[in-house]
Amino acid sequence: MVVKMWSENEKNILNKILDQLIPENPKRNIPSAGQLGIASFIFDVANKNHNLKDDVVFILDWTFAKADKISPCLVRKLEKENPKAFGSLLTETYKGYYSRSDIRYKLGL
């Protein structure tokens, strides 16, 4: 299996998307998914899972083609137009974020 080398730009874009999926809660000192660097978790999993890799590459390409800024509206459009790829990303985002013991502690889980 060929391991894809993800660029810093791809990581930055994905972290901005992840910030929309799980936003920060400053009042409770809970970081967003992007702030925690969950993109690195997703890229690691994607390098081992061909289907996820395809979905992530698709999402990044779609995002690059659609906008230069990540917004809630753009992420909703991504979800509506590409439910399979979006669902795959959302699932891995939740796995990466909520598997962290520091986040579970902050959430009282």
Tab-separated table of N, CA, C and O in Angstrom:
chain	number	residue	atom	x	y	z
A	1	MET	N	0.838	-1.171	0.000
A	1	MET	CA	0.000	0.000	0.000
A	1	MET	C	0.891	1.245	0.000
A	1	MET	O	1.860	1.328	0.722
A	2	VAL	N	0.502	2.202	-0.818
A	2	VAL	CA	1.234	3.459	-0.912
A	2	VAL	C	0.659	4.438	0.115
A	2	VAL	O	-0.542	4.654	0.181
A	3	VAL	N	1.540	4.990	0.925
A	3	VAL	CA	1.137	5.967	1.931
A	3	VAL	C	1.198	7.356	1.298
A	3	VAL	O	2.232	7.745	0.754
A	4	LYS	N	0.097	8.061	1.350
A	4	LYS	CA	0.042	9.411	0.782
A	4	LYS	C	0.704	10.381	1.746
A	4	LYS	O	0.483	10.334	2.937
A	5	MET	N	1.494	11.260	1.181
A	5	MET	CA	2.078	12.341	1.968
A	5	MET	C	1.125	13.523	1.861
A	5	MET	O	0.903	14.055	0.784
A	6	TRP	N	0.545	13.896	2.975
A	6	TRP	CA	-0.435	14.984	3.003
A	6	TRP	C	0.289	16.311	3.179
A	6	TRP	O	1.189	16.438	4.010
A	7	SER	N	-0.107	17.303	2.424
A	7	SER	CA	0.550	18.607	2.497
A	7	SER	C	0.036	19.406	3.695
A	7	SER	O	-1.022	19.119	4.256
A	8	GLU	N	0.791	20.428	4.050
A	8	GLU	CA	0.364	21.325	5.135
A	8	GLU	C	-0.928	22.042	4.753
A	8	GLU	O	-1.789	22.259	5.602
A	9	ASN	N	-1.079	22.389	3.485
A	9	ASN	CA	-2.308	23.034	3.029
A	9	ASN	C	-3.506	22.096	3.196
A	9	ASN	O	-4.567	22.516	3.655
A	10	GLU	N	-3.334	20.830	2.836
A	10	GLU	CA	-4.416	19.853	3.017
A	10	GLU	C	-4.764	19.714	4.500
A	10	GLU	O	-5.944	19.676	4.866
A	11	LYS	N	-3.738	19.661	5.342
A	11	LYS	CA	-3.974	19.552	6.782
A	11	LYS	C	-4.709	20.782	7.314
A	11	LYS	O	-5.646	20.662	8.099
A	12	ASN	N	-4.298	21.968	6.871
A	12	ASN	CA	-4.948	23.205	7.319
A	12	ASN	C	-6.406	23.255	6.883
A	12	ASN	O	-7.284	23.636	7.676
A	13	ILE	N	-6.675	22.906	5.634
A	13	ILE	CA	-8.058	22.913	5.133
A	13	ILE	C	-8.901	21.907	5.902
A	13	ILE	O	-10.021	22.209	6.331
A	14	LEU	N	-8.368	20.702	6.107
A	14	LEU	CA	-9.145	19.696	6.823
A	14	LEU	C	-9.399	20.131	8.264
A	14	LEU	O	-10.520	19.979	8.771
A	15	ASN	N	-8.409	20.710	8.919
A	15	ASN	CA	-8.630	21.190	10.292
A	15	ASN	C	-9.709	22.276	10.334
A	15	ASN	O	-10.502	22.329	11.279
A	16	LYS	N	-9.785	23.121	9.320
A	16	LYS	CA	-10.837	24.143	9.275
A	16	LYS	C	-12.215	23.511	9.093
A	16	LYS	O	-13.194	23.969	9.685
A	17	ILE	N	-12.284	22.457	8.289
A	17	ILE	CA	-13.550	21.729	8.148
A	17	ILE	C	-13.917	21.088	9.484
A	17	ILE	O	-15.062	21.157	9.935
A	18	LEU	N	-12.925	20.489	10.137
A	18	LEU	CA	-13.171	19.830	11.426
A	18	LEU	C	-13.618	20.825	12.493
A	18	LEU	O	-14.424	20.482	13.363
A	19	ASP	N	-13.116	22.058	12.408
A	19	ASP	CA	-13.560	23.108	13.339
A	19	ASP	C	-15.058	23.363	13.205
A	19	ASP	O	-15.708	23.759	14.176
A	20	GLN	N	-15.583	23.144	12.021
A	20	GLN	CA	-17.027	23.311	11.803
A	20	GLN	C	-17.804	22.098	12.308
A	20	GLN	O	-18.936	22.230	12.772
A	21	LEU	N	-17.210	20.926	12.205
A	21	LEU	CA	-17.895	19.700	12.641
A	21	LEU	C	-17.991	19.624	14.162
A	21	LEU	O	-19.024	19.231	14.710
A	22	ILE	N	-16.902	19.956	14.833
A	22	ILE	CA	-16.889	20.002	16.303
A	22	ILE	C	-16.251	21.332	16.690
A	22	ILE	O	-15.029	21.453	16.778
A	23	PRO	N	-17.085	22.358	16.879
A	23	PRO	CA	-16.548	23.678	17.220
A	23	PRO	C	-16.064	23.751	18.663
A	23	PRO	O	-16.444	22.923	19.503
A	24	GLU	N	-15.261	24.745	18.924
A	24	GLU	CA	-14.758	24.935	20.286
A	24	GLU	C	-15.864	25.470	21.194
A	24	GLU	O	-16.850	26.041	20.738
A	25	ASN	N	-15.665	25.256	22.480
A	25	ASN	CA	-16.531	25.840	23.499
A	25	ASN	C	-15.617	26.563	24.488
A	25	ASN	O	-15.141	25.973	25.459
A	26	PRO	N	-15.333	27.850	24.223
A	26	PRO	CA	-14.378	28.576	25.065
A	26	PRO	C	-14.822	28.710	26.520
A	26	PRO	O	-13.981	28.759	27.415
A	27	LYS	N	-16.112	28.747	26.754
A	27	LYS	CA	-16.600	28.884	28.129
A	27	LYS	C	-16.221	27.674	28.980
A	27	LYS	O	-16.007	27.806	30.182
A	28	ARG	N	-16.154	26.507	28.339
A	28	ARG	CA	-15.790	25.288	29.069
A	28	ARG	C	-14.362	24.844	28.776
A	28	ARG	O	-13.959	23.762	29.166
A	29	ASN	N	-13.627	25.691	28.045
A	29	ASN	CA	-12.242	25.385	27.691
A	29	ASN	C	-12.140	24.069	26.905
A	29	ASN	O	-11.247	23.253	27.147
A	30	ILE	N	-13.073	23.882	25.973
A	30	ILE	CA	-13.085	22.679	25.143
A	30	ILE	C	-12.694	23.087	23.726
A	30	ILE	O	-13.375	23.894	23.100
A	31	PRO	N	-11.589	22.542	23.214
A	31	PRO	CA	-11.114	22.919	21.881
A	31	PRO	C	-11.947	22.270	20.772
A	31	PRO	O	-12.608	21.251	20.987
A	32	SER	N	-11.857	22.869	19.608
A	32	SER	CA	-12.498	22.286	18.425
A	32	SER	C	-11.678	21.083	17.943
A	32	SER	O	-10.530	20.884	18.361
A	33	ALA	N	-12.264	20.338	17.035
A	33	ALA	CA	-11.553	19.186	16.471
A	33	ALA	C	-10.310	19.628	15.703
A	33	ALA	O	-9.262	18.988	15.787
A	34	GLY	N	-10.424	20.726	14.984
A	34	GLY	CA	-9.263	21.220	14.248
A	34	GLY	C	-8.158	21.705	15.159
A	34	GLY	O	-6.981	21.473	14.903
A	35	GLN	N	-8.540	22.383	16.241
A	35	GLN	CA	-7.539	22.869	17.195
A	35	GLN	C	-6.767	21.712	17.826
A	35	GLN	O	-5.604	21.868	18.181
A	36	LEU	N	-7.431	20.578	17.971
A	36	LEU	CA	-6.747	19.411	18.532
A	36	LEU	C	-5.896	18.681	17.501
A	36	LEU	O	-5.186	17.743	17.845
A	37	GLY	N	-5.982	19.096	16.243
A	37	GLY	CA	-5.195	18.436	15.200
A	37	GLY	C	-5.743	17.079	14.798
A	37	GLY	O	-4.981	16.186	14.425
A	38	ILE	N	-7.049	16.937	14.863
A	38	ILE	CA	-7.667	15.655	14.510
A	38	ILE	C	-7.420	15.302	13.047
A	38	ILE	O	-7.481	14.139	12.661
A	39	ALA	N	-7.069	16.289	12.218
A	39	ALA	CA	-6.731	15.989	10.823
A	39	ALA	C	-5.592	14.973	10.757
A	39	ALA	O	-5.617	14.071	9.915
A	40	SER	N	-4.616	15.083	11.636
A	40	SER	CA	-3.500	14.119	11.641
A	40	SER	C	-4.015	12.705	11.915
A	40	SER	O	-3.568	11.741	11.280
A	41	PHE	N	-4.954	12.570	12.857
A	41	PHE	CA	-5.568	11.270	13.142
A	41	PHE	C	-6.260	10.740	11.885
A	41	PHE	O	-6.093	9.574	11.516
A	42	ILE	N	-7.036	11.594	11.233
A	42	ILE	CA	-7.779	11.171	10.044
A	42	ILE	C	-6.823	10.784	8.926
A	42	ILE	O	-7.024	9.762	8.253
A	43	PHE	N	-5.764	11.548	8.720
A	43	PHE	CA	-4.798	11.206	7.682
A	43	PHE	C	-4.116	9.873	7.981
A	43	PHE	O	-3.879	9.075	7.071
A	44	ASP	N	-3.801	9.616	9.242
A	44	ASP	CA	-3.187	8.330	9.604
A	44	ASP	C	-4.129	7.173	9.286
A	44	ASP	O	-3.713	6.162	8.721
A	45	VAL	N	-5.394	7.315	9.644
A	45	VAL	CA	-6.373	6.265	9.358
A	45	VAL	C	-6.573	6.128	7.852
A	45	VAL	O	-6.640	5.015	7.321
A	46	ALA	N	-6.641	7.252	7.151
A	46	ALA	CA	-6.849	7.230	5.702
A	46	ALA	C	-5.706	6.532	4.972
A	46	ALA	O	-5.933	5.873	3.948
A	47	ASN	N	-4.513	6.641	5.496
A	47	ASN	CA	-3.377	5.960	4.866
A	47	ASN	C	-3.449	4.446	5.021
A	47	ASN	O	-2.738	3.723	4.332
A	48	LYS	N	-4.326	3.974	5.900
A	48	LYS	CA	-4.513	2.529	6.102
A	48	LYS	C	-5.849	2.042	5.545
A	48	LYS	O	-6.083	0.845	5.482
A	49	ASN	N	-6.731	2.974	5.191
A	49	ASN	CA	-8.076	2.631	4.750
A	49	ASN	C	-8.336	3.328	3.421
A	49	ASN	O	-8.567	4.535	3.378
A	50	HIS	N	-8.310	2.541	2.342
A	50	HIS	CA	-8.428	3.091	0.997
A	50	HIS	C	-9.739	3.863	0.794
A	50	HIS	O	-9.744	4.920	0.152
A	51	ASN	N	-10.838	3.360	1.334
A	51	ASN	CA	-12.124	4.043	1.164
A	51	ASN	C	-12.120	5.412	1.839
A	51	ASN	O	-12.610	6.396	1.270
A	52	LEU	N	-11.594	5.477	3.049
A	52	LEU	CA	-11.515	6.763	3.741
A	52	LEU	C	-10.578	7.699	2.985
A	52	LEU	O	-10.865	8.886	2.844
A	53	LYS	N	-9.457	7.176	2.512
A	53	LYS	CA	-8.520	8.013	1.758
A	53	LYS	C	-9.221	8.624	0.549
A	53	LYS	O	-9.101	9.830	0.298
A	54	ASP	N	-9.975	7.811	-0.185
A	54	ASP	CA	-10.713	8.325	-1.336
A	54	ASP	C	-11.688	9.426	-0.919
A	54	ASP	O	-11.816	10.451	-1.601
A	55	ASP	N	-12.381	9.210	0.190
A	55	ASP	CA	-13.345	10.208	0.673
A	55	ASP	C	-12.655	11.507	1.076
A	55	ASP	O	-13.126	12.600	0.755
A	56	VAL	N	-11.537	11.410	1.775
A	56	VAL	CA	-10.819	12.603	2.221
A	56	VAL	C	-10.249	13.365	1.022
A	56	VAL	O	-10.366	14.594	0.942
A	57	VAL	N	-9.663	12.640	0.077
A	57	VAL	CA	-9.139	13.290	-1.133
A	57	VAL	C	-10.276	13.979	-1.875
A	57	VAL	O	-10.141	15.126	-2.317
A	58	PHE	N	-11.410	13.300	-1.993
A	58	PHE	CA	-12.570	13.902	-2.654
A	58	PHE	C	-13.002	15.183	-1.942
A	58	PHE	O	-13.243	16.209	-2.579
A	59	ILE	N	-13.121	15.122	-0.625
A	59	ILE	CA	-13.557	16.291	0.156
A	59	ILE	C	-12.584	17.450	-0.016
A	59	ILE	O	-12.994	18.596	-0.213
A	60	LEU	N	-11.302	17.175	0.048
A	60	LEU	CA	-10.310	18.240	-0.118
A	60	LEU	C	-10.376	18.841	-1.522
A	60	LEU	O	-10.380	20.062	-1.677
A	61	ASP	N	-10.473	17.983	-2.540
A	61	ASP	CA	-10.575	18.479	-3.914
A	61	ASP	C	-11.852	19.297	-4.094
A	61	ASP	O	-11.838	20.361	-4.719
A	62	TRP	N	-12.959	18.801	-3.559
A	62	TRP	CA	-14.243	19.492	-3.653
A	62	TRP	C	-14.149	20.858	-2.977
A	62	TRP	O	-14.609	21.860	-3.520
A	63	THR	N	-13.528	20.889	-1.814
A	63	THR	CA	-13.397	22.140	-1.062
A	63	THR	C	-12.518	23.139	-1.808
A	63	THR	O	-12.858	24.317	-1.909
A	64	PHE	N	-11.395	22.670	-2.341
A	64	PHE	CA	-10.503	23.561	-3.100
A	64	PHE	C	-11.235	24.169	-4.295
A	64	PHE	O	-11.037	25.327	-4.629
A	65	ALA	N	-12.111	23.382	-4.929
A	65	ALA	CA	-12.831	23.853	-6.115
A	65	ALA	C	-13.966	24.813	-5.767
A	65	ALA	O	-14.365	25.629	-6.603
A	66	LYS	N	-14.506	24.719	-4.569
A	66	LYS	CA	-15.701	25.485	-4.210
A	66	LYS	C	-15.422	26.814	-3.528
A	66	LYS	O	-16.196	27.756	-3.695
A	67	ALA	N	-14.405	26.890	-2.721
A	67	ALA	CA	-14.255	28.100	-1.908
A	67	ALA	C	-12.829	28.264	-1.425
A	67	ALA	O	-12.062	27.307	-1.349
A	68	ASP	N	-12.516	29.497	-1.074
A	68	ASP	CA	-11.224	29.764	-0.460
A	68	ASP	C	-11.369	29.940	1.042
A	68	ASP	O	-10.385	30.135	1.749
A	69	LYS	N	-12.610	29.878	1.543
A	69	LYS	CA	-12.864	30.008	2.973
A	69	LYS	C	-13.831	28.910	3.415
A	69	LYS	O	-14.828	28.654	2.763
A	70	ILE	N	-13.525	28.297	4.537
A	70	ILE	CA	-14.395	27.255	5.086
A	70	ILE	C	-15.409	27.934	5.991
A	70	ILE	O	-15.041	28.650	6.917
A	71	SER	N	-16.680	27.688	5.722
A	71	SER	CA	-17.753	28.282	6.507
A	71	SER	C	-18.778	27.206	6.850
A	71	SER	O	-18.792	26.138	6.230
A	72	PRO	N	-19.646	27.478	7.829
A	72	PRO	CA	-20.713	26.515	8.126
A	72	PRO	C	-21.572	26.222	6.889
A	72	PRO	O	-21.957	25.079	6.658
A	73	CYS	N	-21.823	27.241	6.085
A	73	CYS	CA	-22.628	27.065	4.872
A	73	CYS	C	-21.941	26.093	3.900
A	73	CYS	O	-22.591	25.220	3.320
A	74	LEU	N	-20.642	26.237	3.739
A	74	LEU	CA	-19.894	25.351	2.846
A	74	LEU	C	-19.935	23.914	3.360
A	74	LEU	O	-20.125	22.975	2.579
A	75	VAL	N	-19.785	23.727	4.651
A	75	VAL	CA	-19.799	22.378	5.222
A	75	VAL	C	-21.193	21.756	5.079
A	75	VAL	O	-21.319	20.576	4.779
A	76	ARG	N	-22.243	22.550	5.260
A	76	ARG	CA	-23.612	22.027	5.034
A	76	ARG	C	-23.813	21.623	3.580
A	76	ARG	O	-24.442	20.607	3.286
A	77	LYS	N	-23.258	22.408	2.666
A	77	LYS	CA	-23.340	22.079	1.242
A	77	LYS	C	-22.580	20.786	0.950
A	77	LYS	O	-23.056	19.934	0.193
A	78	LEU	N	-21.417	20.640	1.530
A	78	LEU	CA	-20.641	19.407	1.395
A	78	LEU	C	-21.464	18.212	1.867
A	78	LEU	O	-21.540	17.196	1.177
A	79	GLU	N	-22.092	18.352	3.028
A	79	GLU	CA	-22.913	17.265	3.576
A	79	GLU	C	-24.076	16.927	2.636
A	79	GLU	O	-24.351	15.755	2.376
A	80	LYS	N	-24.739	17.929	2.131
A	80	LYS	CA	-25.906	17.719	1.281
A	80	LYS	C	-25.532	17.102	-0.062
A	80	LYS	O	-26.197	16.191	-0.546
A	81	GLU	N	-24.467	17.596	-0.668
A	81	GLU	CA	-24.080	17.151	-2.004
A	81	GLU	C	-23.275	15.856	-2.007
A	81	GLU	O	-23.228	15.165	-3.029
A	82	ASN	N	-22.644	15.538	-0.888
A	82	ASN	CA	-21.733	14.379	-0.836
A	82	ASN	C	-21.916	13.618	0.478
A	82	ASN	O	-20.988	13.536	1.285
A	83	PRO	N	-23.114	13.068	0.707
A	83	PRO	CA	-23.386	12.465	2.018
A	83	PRO	C	-22.478	11.293	2.381
A	83	PRO	O	-22.138	11.127	3.549
A	84	LYS	N	-22.058	10.495	1.411
A	84	LYS	CA	-21.201	9.346	1.734
A	84	LYS	C	-19.837	9.803	2.241
A	84	LYS	O	-19.386	9.386	3.301
A	85	ALA	N	-19.192	10.668	1.481
A	85	ALA	CA	-17.858	11.149	1.880
A	85	ALA	C	-17.956	11.937	3.179
A	85	ALA	O	-17.113	11.779	4.075
A	86	PHE	N	-18.993	12.762	3.300
A	86	PHE	CA	-19.170	13.550	4.516
A	86	PHE	C	-19.380	12.641	5.721
A	86	PHE	O	-18.779	12.853	6.780
A	87	GLY	N	-20.219	11.626	5.583
A	87	GLY	CA	-20.475	10.699	6.684
A	87	GLY	C	-19.219	9.970	7.119
A	87	GLY	O	-18.981	9.761	8.314
A	88	SER	N	-18.407	9.600	6.154
A	88	SER	CA	-17.145	8.923	6.452
A	88	SER	C	-16.223	9.844	7.255
A	88	SER	O	-15.636	9.444	8.265
A	89	LEU	N	-16.114	11.095	6.818
A	89	LEU	CA	-15.279	12.066	7.534
A	89	LEU	C	-15.827	12.340	8.925
A	89	LEU	O	-15.074	12.372	9.897
A	90	LEU	N	-17.127	12.505	9.036
A	90	LEU	CA	-17.738	12.790	10.332
A	90	LEU	C	-17.494	11.650	11.322
A	90	LEU	O	-17.128	11.880	12.475
A	91	THR	N	-17.655	10.421	10.870
A	91	THR	CA	-17.425	9.259	11.733
A	91	THR	C	-15.996	9.238	12.254
A	91	THR	O	-15.767	9.054	13.454
A	92	GLU	N	-15.035	9.436	11.382
A	92	GLU	CA	-13.627	9.409	11.810
A	92	GLU	C	-13.291	10.604	12.690
A	92	GLU	O	-12.473	10.499	13.600
A	93	THR	N	-13.939	11.732	12.425
A	93	THR	CA	-13.735	12.907	13.281
A	93	THR	C	-14.185	12.599	14.701
A	93	THR	O	-13.466	12.879	15.668
A	94	TYR	N	-15.362	12.021	14.835
A	94	TYR	CA	-15.870	11.653	16.163
A	94	TYR	C	-14.950	10.638	16.841
A	94	TYR	O	-14.646	10.754	18.026
A	95	LYS	N	-14.506	9.648	16.084
A	95	LYS	CA	-13.602	8.640	16.659
A	95	LYS	C	-12.327	9.285	17.189
A	95	LYS	O	-11.879	8.992	18.298
A	96	GLY	N	-11.725	10.150	16.378
A	96	GLY	CA	-10.476	10.790	16.784
A	96	GLY	C	-10.660	11.730	17.960
A	96	GLY	O	-9.844	11.755	18.878
A	97	TYR	N	-11.729	12.486	17.957
A	97	TYR	CA	-11.961	13.501	18.983
A	97	TYR	C	-12.371	12.862	20.308
A	97	TYR	O	-11.770	13.136	21.344
A	98	TYR	N	-13.388	12.014	20.260
A	98	TYR	CA	-13.935	11.467	21.510
A	98	TYR	C	-13.140	10.288	22.064
A	98	TYR	O	-13.415	9.827	23.170
A	99	SER	N	-12.127	9.835	21.330
A	99	SER	CA	-11.268	8.780	21.873
A	99	SER	C	-10.190	9.363	22.784
A	99	SER	O	-9.520	8.633	23.513
A	100	ARG	N	-10.060	10.665	22.776
A	100	ARG	CA	-9.048	11.321	23.608
A	100	ARG	C	-9.540	11.410	25.049
A	100	ARG	O	-10.612	11.965	25.329
A	101	SER	N	-8.741	10.925	25.965
A	101	SER	CA	-9.139	10.928	27.374
A	101	SER	C	-9.286	12.354	27.917
A	101	SER	O	-10.152	12.607	28.760
A	102	ASP	N	-8.475	13.305	27.433
A	102	ASP	CA	-8.602	14.685	27.915
A	102	ASP	C	-9.944	15.301	27.508
A	102	ASP	O	-10.551	16.037	28.288
A	103	ILE	N	-10.442	14.960	26.345
A	103	ILE	CA	-11.741	15.475	25.902
A	103	ILE	C	-12.861	14.794	26.677
A	103	ILE	O	-13.801	15.453	27.136
A	104	ARG	N	-12.764	13.494	26.831
A	104	ARG	CA	-13.799	12.793	27.604
A	104	ARG	C	-13.868	13.343	29.020
A	104	ARG	O	-14.955	13.530	29.573
A	105	TYR	N	-12.740	13.656	29.627
A	105	TYR	CA	-12.706	14.224	30.973
A	105	TYR	C	-13.404	15.583	30.993
A	105	TYR	O	-14.228	15.857	31.883
A	106	LYS	N	-13.056	16.444	30.036
A	106	LYS	CA	-13.662	17.783	29.990
A	106	LYS	C	-15.168	17.726	29.773
A	106	LYS	O	-15.891	18.612	30.220
A	107	LEU	N	-15.631	16.686	29.110
A	107	LEU	CA	-17.054	16.538	28.846
A	107	LEU	C	-17.768	15.760	29.945
A	107	LEU	O	-18.983	15.576	29.903
A	108	GLY	N	-17.009	15.302	30.927
A	108	GLY	CA	-17.598	14.554	32.033
A	108	GLY	C	-17.991	13.135	31.659
A	108	GLY	O	-18.895	12.560	32.251
A	109	LEU	N	-17.295	12.572	30.679
A	109	LEU	CA	-17.596	11.204	30.235
A	109	LEU	C	-16.647	10.198	30.855
A	109	LEU	O	-15.526	10.450	31.087
